[in-house]
Coordinates of N, CA and C in Angstrom, one line a residue:
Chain A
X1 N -15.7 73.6 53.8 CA -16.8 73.6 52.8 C -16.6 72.6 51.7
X2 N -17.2 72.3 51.7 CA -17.5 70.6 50.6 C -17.9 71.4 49.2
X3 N -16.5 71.2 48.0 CA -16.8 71.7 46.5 C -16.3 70.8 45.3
X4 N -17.4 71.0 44.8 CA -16.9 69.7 43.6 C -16.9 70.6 42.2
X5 N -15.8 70.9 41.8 CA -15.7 71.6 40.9 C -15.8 70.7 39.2
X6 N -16.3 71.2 38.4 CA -16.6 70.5 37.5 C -15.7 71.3 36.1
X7 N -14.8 70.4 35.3 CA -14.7 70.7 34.3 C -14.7 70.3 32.6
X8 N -14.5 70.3 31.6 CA -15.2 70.2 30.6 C -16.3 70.4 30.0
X9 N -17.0 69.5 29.2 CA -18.3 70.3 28.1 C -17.7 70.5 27.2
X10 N -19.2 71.5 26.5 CA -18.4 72.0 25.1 C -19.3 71.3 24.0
X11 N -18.9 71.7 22.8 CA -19.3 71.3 21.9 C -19.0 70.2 20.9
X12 N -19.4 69.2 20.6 CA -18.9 68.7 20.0 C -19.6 67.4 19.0
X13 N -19.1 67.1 17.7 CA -20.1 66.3 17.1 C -20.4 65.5 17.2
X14 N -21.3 64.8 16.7 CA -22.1 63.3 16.4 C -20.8 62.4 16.0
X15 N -20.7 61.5 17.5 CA -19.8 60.6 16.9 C -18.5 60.9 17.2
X16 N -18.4 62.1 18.1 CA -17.2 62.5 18.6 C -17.2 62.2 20.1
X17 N -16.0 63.1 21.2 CA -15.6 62.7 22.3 C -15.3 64.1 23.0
X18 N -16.2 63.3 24.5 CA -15.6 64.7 25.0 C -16.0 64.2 26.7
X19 N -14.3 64.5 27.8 CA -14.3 64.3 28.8 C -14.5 65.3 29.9
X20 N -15.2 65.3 30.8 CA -15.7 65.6 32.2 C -14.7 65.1 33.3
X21 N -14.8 66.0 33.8 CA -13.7 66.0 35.1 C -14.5 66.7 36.6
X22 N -14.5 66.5 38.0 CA -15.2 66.8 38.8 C -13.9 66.6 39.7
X23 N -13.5 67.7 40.7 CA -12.6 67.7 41.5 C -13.4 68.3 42.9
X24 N -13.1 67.4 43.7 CA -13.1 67.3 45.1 C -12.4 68.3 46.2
X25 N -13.1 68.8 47.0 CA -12.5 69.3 48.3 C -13.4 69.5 49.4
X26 N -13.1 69.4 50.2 CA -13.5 69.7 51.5 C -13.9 68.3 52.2
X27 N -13.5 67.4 51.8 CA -14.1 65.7 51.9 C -13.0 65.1 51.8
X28 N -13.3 63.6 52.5 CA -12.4 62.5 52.3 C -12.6 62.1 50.8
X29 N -12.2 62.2 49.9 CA -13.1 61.4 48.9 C -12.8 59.8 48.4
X30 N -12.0 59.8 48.9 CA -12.0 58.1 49.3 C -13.1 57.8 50.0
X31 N -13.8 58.0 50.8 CA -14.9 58.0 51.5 C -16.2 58.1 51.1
X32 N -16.5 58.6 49.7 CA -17.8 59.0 49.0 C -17.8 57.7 47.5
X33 N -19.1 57.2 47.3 CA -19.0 56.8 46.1 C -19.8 58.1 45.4
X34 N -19.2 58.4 44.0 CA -19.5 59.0 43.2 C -20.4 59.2 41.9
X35 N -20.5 60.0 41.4 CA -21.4 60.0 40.7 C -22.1 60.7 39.0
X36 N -22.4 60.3 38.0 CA -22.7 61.4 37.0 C -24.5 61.6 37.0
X37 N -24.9 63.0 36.9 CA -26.3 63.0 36.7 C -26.8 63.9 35.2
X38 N -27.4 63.9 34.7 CA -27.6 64.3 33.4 C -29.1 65.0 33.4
X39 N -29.3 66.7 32.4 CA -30.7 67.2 32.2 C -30.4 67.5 31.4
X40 N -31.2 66.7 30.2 CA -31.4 67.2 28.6 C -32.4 68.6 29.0
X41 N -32.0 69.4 28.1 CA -32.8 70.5 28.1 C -34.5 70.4 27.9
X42 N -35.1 71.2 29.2 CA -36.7 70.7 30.0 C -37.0 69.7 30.3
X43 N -35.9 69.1 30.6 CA -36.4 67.3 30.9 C -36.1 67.3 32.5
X44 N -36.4 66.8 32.9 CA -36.3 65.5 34.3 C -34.7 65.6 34.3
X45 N -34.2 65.0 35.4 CA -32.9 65.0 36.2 C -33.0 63.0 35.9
X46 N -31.9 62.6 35.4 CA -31.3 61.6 35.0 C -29.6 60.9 35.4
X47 N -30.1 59.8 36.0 CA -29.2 59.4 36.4 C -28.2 58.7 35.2
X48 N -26.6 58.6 35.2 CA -26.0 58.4 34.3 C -25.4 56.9 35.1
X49 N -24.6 56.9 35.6 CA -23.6 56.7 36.0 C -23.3 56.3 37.5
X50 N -22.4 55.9 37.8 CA -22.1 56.2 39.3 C -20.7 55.2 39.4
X51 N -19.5 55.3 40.6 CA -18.6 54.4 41.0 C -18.3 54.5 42.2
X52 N -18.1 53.3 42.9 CA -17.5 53.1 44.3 C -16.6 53.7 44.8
X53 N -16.2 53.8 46.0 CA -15.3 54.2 46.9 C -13.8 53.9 45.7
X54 N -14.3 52.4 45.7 CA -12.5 52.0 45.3 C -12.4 51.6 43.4
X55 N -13.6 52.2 42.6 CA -14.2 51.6 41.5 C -14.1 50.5 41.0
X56 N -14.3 49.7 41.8 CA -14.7 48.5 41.6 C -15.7 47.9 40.9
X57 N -17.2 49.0 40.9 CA -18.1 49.0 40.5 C -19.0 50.1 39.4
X58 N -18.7 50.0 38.5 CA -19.4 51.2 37.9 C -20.5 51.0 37.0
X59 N -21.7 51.2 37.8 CA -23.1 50.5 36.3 C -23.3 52.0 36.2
X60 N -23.7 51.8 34.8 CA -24.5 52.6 33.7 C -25.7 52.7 33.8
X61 N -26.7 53.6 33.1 CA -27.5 53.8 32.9 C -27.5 53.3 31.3
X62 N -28.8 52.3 30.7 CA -28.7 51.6 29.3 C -28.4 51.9 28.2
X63 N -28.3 53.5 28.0 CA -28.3 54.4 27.1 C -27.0 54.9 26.2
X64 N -25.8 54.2 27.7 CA -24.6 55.1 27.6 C -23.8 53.6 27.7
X65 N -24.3 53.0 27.7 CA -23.4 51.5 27.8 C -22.5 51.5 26.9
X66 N -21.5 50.9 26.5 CA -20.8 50.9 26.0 C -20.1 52.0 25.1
X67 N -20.0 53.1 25.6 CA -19.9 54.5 24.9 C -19.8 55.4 26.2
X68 N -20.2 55.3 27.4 CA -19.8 56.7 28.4 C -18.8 55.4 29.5
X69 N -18.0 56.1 30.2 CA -16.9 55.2 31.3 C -16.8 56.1 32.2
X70 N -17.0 55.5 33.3 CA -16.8 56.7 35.0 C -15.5 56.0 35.5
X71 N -14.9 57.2 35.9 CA -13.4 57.0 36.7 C -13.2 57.4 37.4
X72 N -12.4 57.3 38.3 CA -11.7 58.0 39.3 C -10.6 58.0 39.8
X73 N -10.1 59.8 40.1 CA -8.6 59.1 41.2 C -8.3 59.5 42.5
X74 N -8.5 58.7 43.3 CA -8.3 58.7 44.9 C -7.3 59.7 45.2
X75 N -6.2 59.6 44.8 CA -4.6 60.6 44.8 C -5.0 61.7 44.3
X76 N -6.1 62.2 43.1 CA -6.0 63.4 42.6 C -7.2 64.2 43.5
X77 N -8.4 63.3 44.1 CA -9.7 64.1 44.3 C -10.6 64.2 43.0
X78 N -10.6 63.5 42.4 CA -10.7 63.4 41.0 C -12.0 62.5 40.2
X79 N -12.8 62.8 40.1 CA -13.7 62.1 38.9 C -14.0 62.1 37.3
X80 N -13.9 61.3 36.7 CA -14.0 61.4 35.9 C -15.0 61.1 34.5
X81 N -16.2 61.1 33.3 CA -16.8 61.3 32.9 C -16.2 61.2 31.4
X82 N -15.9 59.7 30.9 CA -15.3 59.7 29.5 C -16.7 59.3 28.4
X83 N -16.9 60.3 27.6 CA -17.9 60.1 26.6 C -17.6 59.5 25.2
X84 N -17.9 58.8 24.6 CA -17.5 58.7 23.3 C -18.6 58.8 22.8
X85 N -18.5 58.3 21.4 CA -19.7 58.1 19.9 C -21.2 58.8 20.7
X86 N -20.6 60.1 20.7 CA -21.5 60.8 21.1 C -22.9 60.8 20.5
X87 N -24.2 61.4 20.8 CA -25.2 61.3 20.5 C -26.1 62.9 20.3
X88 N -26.9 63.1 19.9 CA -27.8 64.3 19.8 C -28.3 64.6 21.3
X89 N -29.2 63.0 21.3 CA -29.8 62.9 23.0 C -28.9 62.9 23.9
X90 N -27.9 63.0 23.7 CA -26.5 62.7 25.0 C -26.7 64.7 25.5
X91 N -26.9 65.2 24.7 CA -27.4 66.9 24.8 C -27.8 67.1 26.0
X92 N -27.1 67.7 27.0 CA -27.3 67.9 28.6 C -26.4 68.8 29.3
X93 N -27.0 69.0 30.5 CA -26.1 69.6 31.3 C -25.8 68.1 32.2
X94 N -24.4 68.5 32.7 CA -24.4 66.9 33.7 C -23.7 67.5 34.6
X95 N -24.2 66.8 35.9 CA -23.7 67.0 37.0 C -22.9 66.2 37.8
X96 N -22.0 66.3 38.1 CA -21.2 65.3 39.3 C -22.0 65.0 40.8
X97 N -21.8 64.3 41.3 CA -22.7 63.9 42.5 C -21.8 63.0 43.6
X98 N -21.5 63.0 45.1 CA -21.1 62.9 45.7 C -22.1 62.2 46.9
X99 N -22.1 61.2 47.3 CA -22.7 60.4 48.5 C -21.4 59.5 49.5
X100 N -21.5 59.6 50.5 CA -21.5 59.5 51.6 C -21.6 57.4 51.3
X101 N -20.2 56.8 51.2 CA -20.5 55.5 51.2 C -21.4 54.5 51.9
X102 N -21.5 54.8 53.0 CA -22.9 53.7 53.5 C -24.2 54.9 53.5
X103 N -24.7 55.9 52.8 CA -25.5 56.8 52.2 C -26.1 57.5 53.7
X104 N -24.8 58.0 54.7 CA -25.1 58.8 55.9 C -25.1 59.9 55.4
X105 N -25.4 61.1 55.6 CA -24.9 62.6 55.4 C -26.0 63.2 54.2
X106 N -25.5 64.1 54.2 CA -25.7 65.1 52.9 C -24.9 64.6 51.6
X107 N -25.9 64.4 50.2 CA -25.5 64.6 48.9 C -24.9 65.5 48.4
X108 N -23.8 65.9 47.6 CA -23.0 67.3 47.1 C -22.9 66.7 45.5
X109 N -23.3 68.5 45.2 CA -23.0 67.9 43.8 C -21.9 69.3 43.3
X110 N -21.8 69.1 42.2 CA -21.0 70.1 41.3 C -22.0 71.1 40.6
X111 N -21.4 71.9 40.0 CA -22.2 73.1 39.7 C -22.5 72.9 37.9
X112 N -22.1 71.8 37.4 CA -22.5 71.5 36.2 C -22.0 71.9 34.8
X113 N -21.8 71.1 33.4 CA -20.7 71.1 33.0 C -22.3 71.2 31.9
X114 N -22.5 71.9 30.4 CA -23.2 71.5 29.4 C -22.5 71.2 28.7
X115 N -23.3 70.0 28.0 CA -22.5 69.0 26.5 C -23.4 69.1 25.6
X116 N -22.9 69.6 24.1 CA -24.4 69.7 23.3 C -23.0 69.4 22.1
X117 N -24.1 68.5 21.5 CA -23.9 67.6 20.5 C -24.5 68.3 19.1
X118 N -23.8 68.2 18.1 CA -24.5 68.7 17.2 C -23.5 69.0 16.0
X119 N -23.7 68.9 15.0 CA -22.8 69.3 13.6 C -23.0 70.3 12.9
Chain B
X1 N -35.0 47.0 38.1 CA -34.6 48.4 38.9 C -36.0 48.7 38.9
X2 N -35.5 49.6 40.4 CA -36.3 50.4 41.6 C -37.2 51.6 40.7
X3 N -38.4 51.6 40.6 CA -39.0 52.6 40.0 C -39.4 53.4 40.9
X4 N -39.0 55.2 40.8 CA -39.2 55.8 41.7 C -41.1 57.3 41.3
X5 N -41.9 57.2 41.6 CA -42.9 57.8 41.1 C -43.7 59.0 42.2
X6 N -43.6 59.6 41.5 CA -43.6 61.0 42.2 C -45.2 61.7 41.5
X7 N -45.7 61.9 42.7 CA -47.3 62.6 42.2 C -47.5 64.3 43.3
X8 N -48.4 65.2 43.2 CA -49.3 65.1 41.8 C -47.4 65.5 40.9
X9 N -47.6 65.7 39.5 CA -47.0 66.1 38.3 C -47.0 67.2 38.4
X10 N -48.2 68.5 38.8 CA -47.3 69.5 38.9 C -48.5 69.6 40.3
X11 N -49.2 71.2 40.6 CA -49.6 71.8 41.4 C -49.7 73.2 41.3
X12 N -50.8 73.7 41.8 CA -50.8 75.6 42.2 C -51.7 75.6 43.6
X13 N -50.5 76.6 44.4 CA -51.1 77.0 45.6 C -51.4 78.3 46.1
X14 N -51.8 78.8 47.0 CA -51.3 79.9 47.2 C -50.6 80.1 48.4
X15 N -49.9 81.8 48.0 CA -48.8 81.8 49.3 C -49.4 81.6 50.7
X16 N -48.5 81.1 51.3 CA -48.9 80.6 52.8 C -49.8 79.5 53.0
X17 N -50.4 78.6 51.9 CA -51.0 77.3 51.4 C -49.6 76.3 52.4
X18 N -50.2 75.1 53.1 CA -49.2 73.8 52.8 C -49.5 72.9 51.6
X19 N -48.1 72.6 51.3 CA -48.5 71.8 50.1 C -47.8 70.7 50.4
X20 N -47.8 69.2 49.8 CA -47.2 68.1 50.2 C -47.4 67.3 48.6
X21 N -46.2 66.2 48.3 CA -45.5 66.1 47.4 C -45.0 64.8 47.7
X22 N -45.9 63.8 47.1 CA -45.7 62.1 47.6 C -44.7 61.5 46.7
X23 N -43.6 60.4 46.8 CA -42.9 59.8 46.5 C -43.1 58.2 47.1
X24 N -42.8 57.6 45.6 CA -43.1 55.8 46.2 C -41.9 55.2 45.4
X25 N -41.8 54.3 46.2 CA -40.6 53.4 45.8 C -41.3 52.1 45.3
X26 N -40.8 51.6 43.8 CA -41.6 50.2 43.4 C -41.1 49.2 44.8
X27 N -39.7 49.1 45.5 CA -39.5 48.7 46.1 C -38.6 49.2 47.3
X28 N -38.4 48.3 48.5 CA -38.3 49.1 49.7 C -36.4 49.9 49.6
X29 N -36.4 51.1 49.7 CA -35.2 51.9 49.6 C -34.8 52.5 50.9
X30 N -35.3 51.5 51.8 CA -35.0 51.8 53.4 C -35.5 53.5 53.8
X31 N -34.4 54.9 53.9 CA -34.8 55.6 54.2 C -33.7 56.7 53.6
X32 N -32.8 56.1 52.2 CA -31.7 56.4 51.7 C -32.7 57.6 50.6
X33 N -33.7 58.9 50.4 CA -34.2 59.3 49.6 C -34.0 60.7 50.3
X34 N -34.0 61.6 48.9 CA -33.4 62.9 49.1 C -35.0 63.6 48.4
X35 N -34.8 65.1 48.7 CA -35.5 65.5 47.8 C -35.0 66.9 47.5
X36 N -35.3 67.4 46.1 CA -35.0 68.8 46.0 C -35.4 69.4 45.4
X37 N -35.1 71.0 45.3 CA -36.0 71.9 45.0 C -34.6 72.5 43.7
X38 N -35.7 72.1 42.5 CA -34.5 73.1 41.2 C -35.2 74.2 40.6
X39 N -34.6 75.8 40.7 CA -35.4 76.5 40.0 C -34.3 76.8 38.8
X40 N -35.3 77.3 37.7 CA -35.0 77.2 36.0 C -33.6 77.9 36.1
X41 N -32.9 77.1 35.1 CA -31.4 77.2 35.0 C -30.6 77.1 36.1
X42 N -30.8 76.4 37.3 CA -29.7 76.5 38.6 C -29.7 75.4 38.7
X43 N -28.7 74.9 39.4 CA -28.5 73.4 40.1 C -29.2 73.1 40.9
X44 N -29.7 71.7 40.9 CA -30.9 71.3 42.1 C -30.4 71.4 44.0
X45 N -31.5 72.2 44.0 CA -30.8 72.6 45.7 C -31.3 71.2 46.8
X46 N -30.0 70.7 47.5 CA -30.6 69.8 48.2 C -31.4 70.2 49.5
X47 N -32.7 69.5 49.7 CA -33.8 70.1 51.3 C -33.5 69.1 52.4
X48 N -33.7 67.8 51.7 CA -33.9 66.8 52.3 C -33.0 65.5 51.9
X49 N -32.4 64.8 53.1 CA -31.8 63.6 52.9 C -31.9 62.9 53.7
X50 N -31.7 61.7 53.9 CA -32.3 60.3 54.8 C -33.7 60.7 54.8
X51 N -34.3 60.5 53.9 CA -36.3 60.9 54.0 C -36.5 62.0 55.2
X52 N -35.8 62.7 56.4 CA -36.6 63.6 57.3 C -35.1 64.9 57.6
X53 N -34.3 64.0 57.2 CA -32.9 65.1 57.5 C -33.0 66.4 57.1
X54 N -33.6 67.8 57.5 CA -33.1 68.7 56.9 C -31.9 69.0 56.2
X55 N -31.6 69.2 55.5 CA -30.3 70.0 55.2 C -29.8 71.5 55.8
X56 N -28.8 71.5 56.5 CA -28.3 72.6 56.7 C -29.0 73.9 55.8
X57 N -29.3 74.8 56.4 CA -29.5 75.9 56.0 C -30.7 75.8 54.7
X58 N -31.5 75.4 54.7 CA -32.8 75.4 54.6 C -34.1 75.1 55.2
X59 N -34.6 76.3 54.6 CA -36.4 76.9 55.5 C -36.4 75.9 56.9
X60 N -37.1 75.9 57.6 CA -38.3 75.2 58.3 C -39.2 74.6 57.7
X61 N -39.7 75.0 56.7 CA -41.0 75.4 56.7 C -41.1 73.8 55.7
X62 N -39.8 73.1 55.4 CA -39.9 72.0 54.4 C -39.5 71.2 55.4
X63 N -40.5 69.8 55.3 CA -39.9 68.8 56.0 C -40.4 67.5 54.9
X64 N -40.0 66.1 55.8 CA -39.6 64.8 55.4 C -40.0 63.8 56.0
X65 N -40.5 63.1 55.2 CA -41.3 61.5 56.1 C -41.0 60.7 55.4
X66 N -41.1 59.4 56.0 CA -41.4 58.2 55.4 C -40.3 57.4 55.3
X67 N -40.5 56.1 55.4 CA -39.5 55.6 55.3 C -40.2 54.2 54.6
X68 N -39.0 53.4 53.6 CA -39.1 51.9 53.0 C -39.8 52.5 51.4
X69 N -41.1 52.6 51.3 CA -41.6 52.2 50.1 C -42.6 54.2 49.4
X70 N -42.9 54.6 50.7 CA -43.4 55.9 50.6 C -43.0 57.1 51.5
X71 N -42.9 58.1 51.0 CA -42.2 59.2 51.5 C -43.0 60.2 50.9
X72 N -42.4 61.3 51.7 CA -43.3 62.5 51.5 C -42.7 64.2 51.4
X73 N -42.9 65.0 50.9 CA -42.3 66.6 50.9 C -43.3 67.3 51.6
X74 N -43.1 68.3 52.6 CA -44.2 69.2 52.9 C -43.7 70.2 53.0
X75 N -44.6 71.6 52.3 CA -44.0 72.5 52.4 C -45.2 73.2 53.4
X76 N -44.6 73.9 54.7 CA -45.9 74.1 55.6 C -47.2 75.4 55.2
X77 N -45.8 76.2 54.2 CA -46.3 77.5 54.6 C -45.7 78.2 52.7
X78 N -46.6 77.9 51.5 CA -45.6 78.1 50.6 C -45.0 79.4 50.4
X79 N -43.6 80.0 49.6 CA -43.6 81.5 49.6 C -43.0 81.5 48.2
X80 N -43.0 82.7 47.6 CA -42.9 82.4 46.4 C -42.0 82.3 45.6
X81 N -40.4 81.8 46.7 CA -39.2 81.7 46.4 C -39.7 80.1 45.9
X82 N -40.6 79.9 46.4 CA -40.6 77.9 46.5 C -41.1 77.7 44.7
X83 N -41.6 78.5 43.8 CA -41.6 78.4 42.8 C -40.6 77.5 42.4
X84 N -40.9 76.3 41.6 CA -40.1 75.3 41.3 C -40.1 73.8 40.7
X85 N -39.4 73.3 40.2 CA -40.0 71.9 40.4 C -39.0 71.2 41.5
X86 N -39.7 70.2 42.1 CA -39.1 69.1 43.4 C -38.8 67.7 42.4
X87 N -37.7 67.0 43.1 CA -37.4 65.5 42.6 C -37.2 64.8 44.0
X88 N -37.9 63.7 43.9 CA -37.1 63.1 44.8 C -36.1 62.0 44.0
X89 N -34.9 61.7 44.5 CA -33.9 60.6 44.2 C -33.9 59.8 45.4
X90 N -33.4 58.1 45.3 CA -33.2 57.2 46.1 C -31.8 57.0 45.8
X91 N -30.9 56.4 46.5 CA -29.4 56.8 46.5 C -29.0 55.8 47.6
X92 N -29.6 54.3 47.6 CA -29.1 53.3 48.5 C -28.1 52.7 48.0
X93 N -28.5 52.4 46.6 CA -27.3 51.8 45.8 C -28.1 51.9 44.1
X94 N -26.8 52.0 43.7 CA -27.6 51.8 42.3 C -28.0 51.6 40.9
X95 N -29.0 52.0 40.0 CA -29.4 53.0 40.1 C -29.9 54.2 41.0
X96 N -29.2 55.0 41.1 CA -29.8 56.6 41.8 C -31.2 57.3 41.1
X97 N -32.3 56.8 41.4 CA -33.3 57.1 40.1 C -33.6 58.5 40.9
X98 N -34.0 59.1 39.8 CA -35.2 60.5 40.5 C -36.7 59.7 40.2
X99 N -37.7 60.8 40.8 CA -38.8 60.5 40.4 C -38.9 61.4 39.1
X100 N -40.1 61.6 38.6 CA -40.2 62.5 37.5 C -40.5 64.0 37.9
X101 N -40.6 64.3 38.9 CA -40.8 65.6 39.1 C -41.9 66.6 39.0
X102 N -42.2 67.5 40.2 CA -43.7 67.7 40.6 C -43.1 69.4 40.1
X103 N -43.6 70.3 39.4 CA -44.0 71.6 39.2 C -44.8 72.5 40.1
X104 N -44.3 73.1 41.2 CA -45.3 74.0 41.8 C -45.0 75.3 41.8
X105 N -46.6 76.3 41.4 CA -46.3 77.1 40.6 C -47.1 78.0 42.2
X106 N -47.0 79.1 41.7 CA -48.5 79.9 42.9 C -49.6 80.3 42.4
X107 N -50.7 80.5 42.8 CA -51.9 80.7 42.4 C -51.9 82.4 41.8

């Protein structure tokens, strides 16, 4: 069974930092490129993020440019979700997300981490 | 980037109504489009992937069309677990966009 466990969140201020972690099992995950998804509260499902097989490649969504970084580590099962100069609107639950490198199979996600910004 | 647009916005049916739930791609996303069903406060449940793939262990009663630029959700027979909103996402490369998401409620 394919689980992507998710940890961090939390609280934290305007202008602060705070890292997300999404761990892998039941999968190759060398095999999957990866992914961050984001729902501000009542909103729409928003894409953040995403990285390659071998992260080679990681675009953003325009919002978070220069202030959010996606990682990963092959050896750990490991993704990762580094936020800085945090925001109000950064206020979400986010989700990790898992595809299938040439986008065969089923999508898996994690069960979701909330980040709420606020002083 | 790929603009993904999802109609109607929301909907009411009644139980055992089919309802269907269109998705367009500004541009062609081959047949790489998922769709899903999130009800309030839970993670979005995946139905559909490659535009017609069921997903393991959901209904019948939801199926998947389309492929390139338009695609489509049907629900054959609604019940009133399906209370929800649906997204479709494109997931060829990307951006991973959702659409905006359709609300269906029951009569």
């Amino acid at each position: 069974e394919v689980q992507l466990l998710q940890f961090g969140g939390g609280l934290a201020q305007p202008g602060g930092s705070l890292r997300l972690s999404c761990a892998a099992s039941g999968l190759t995950f060398s095999t999957y490129a990866m992914g961050w998804v984001r729902q501000a509260p009542g909103k729409g499902l928003e894409w953040v993020s995403s990285i390659t097989r071998s992260g080679d490649y990681t675009p953003c969504t325009d919002s978070v440019k220069g202030r959010f970084t996606i990682s990963r580590d092959n050896s750990k099962n490991t993704l990762y979700l580094q936020m800085n100069s945090l925001r109000a609107d950064d206020t979400a639950v986010y989700y990790c997300m898992a595809k299938y490198y040439d986008a065969s199979g089923p999508l898996f996600w994690g069960q979701g981490s909330l980040v709420i910004v606020s002083s | 980037d790929i603009q993904m647009t999802q109609s109607p916005s929301s909907l009411s049916a009644s139980v055992g109504d089919g309802v269907t739930i269109t998705c367009r791609a500004s541009q062609d996303v081959s047949n790489s489009l998922s769709w899903y069903r999130q009800k309030p406060g839970r993670v979005p449940e995946l139905l559909i992937y490659a535009a017609s793939t069921l997903e393991s262990g959901v209904p019948s009663r939801f199926s998947g069309s389309g492929s390139g630029t338009d695609f489509t959700l049907t629900i054959s027979s609604l019940q009133p677990e399906d209370v929800a909103t649906y997204y479709c996402q494109k997931y060829n490369i990307a951006p991973w966009t959702f659409g905006q998401g359709t609300k269906v409620e029951i009569k």
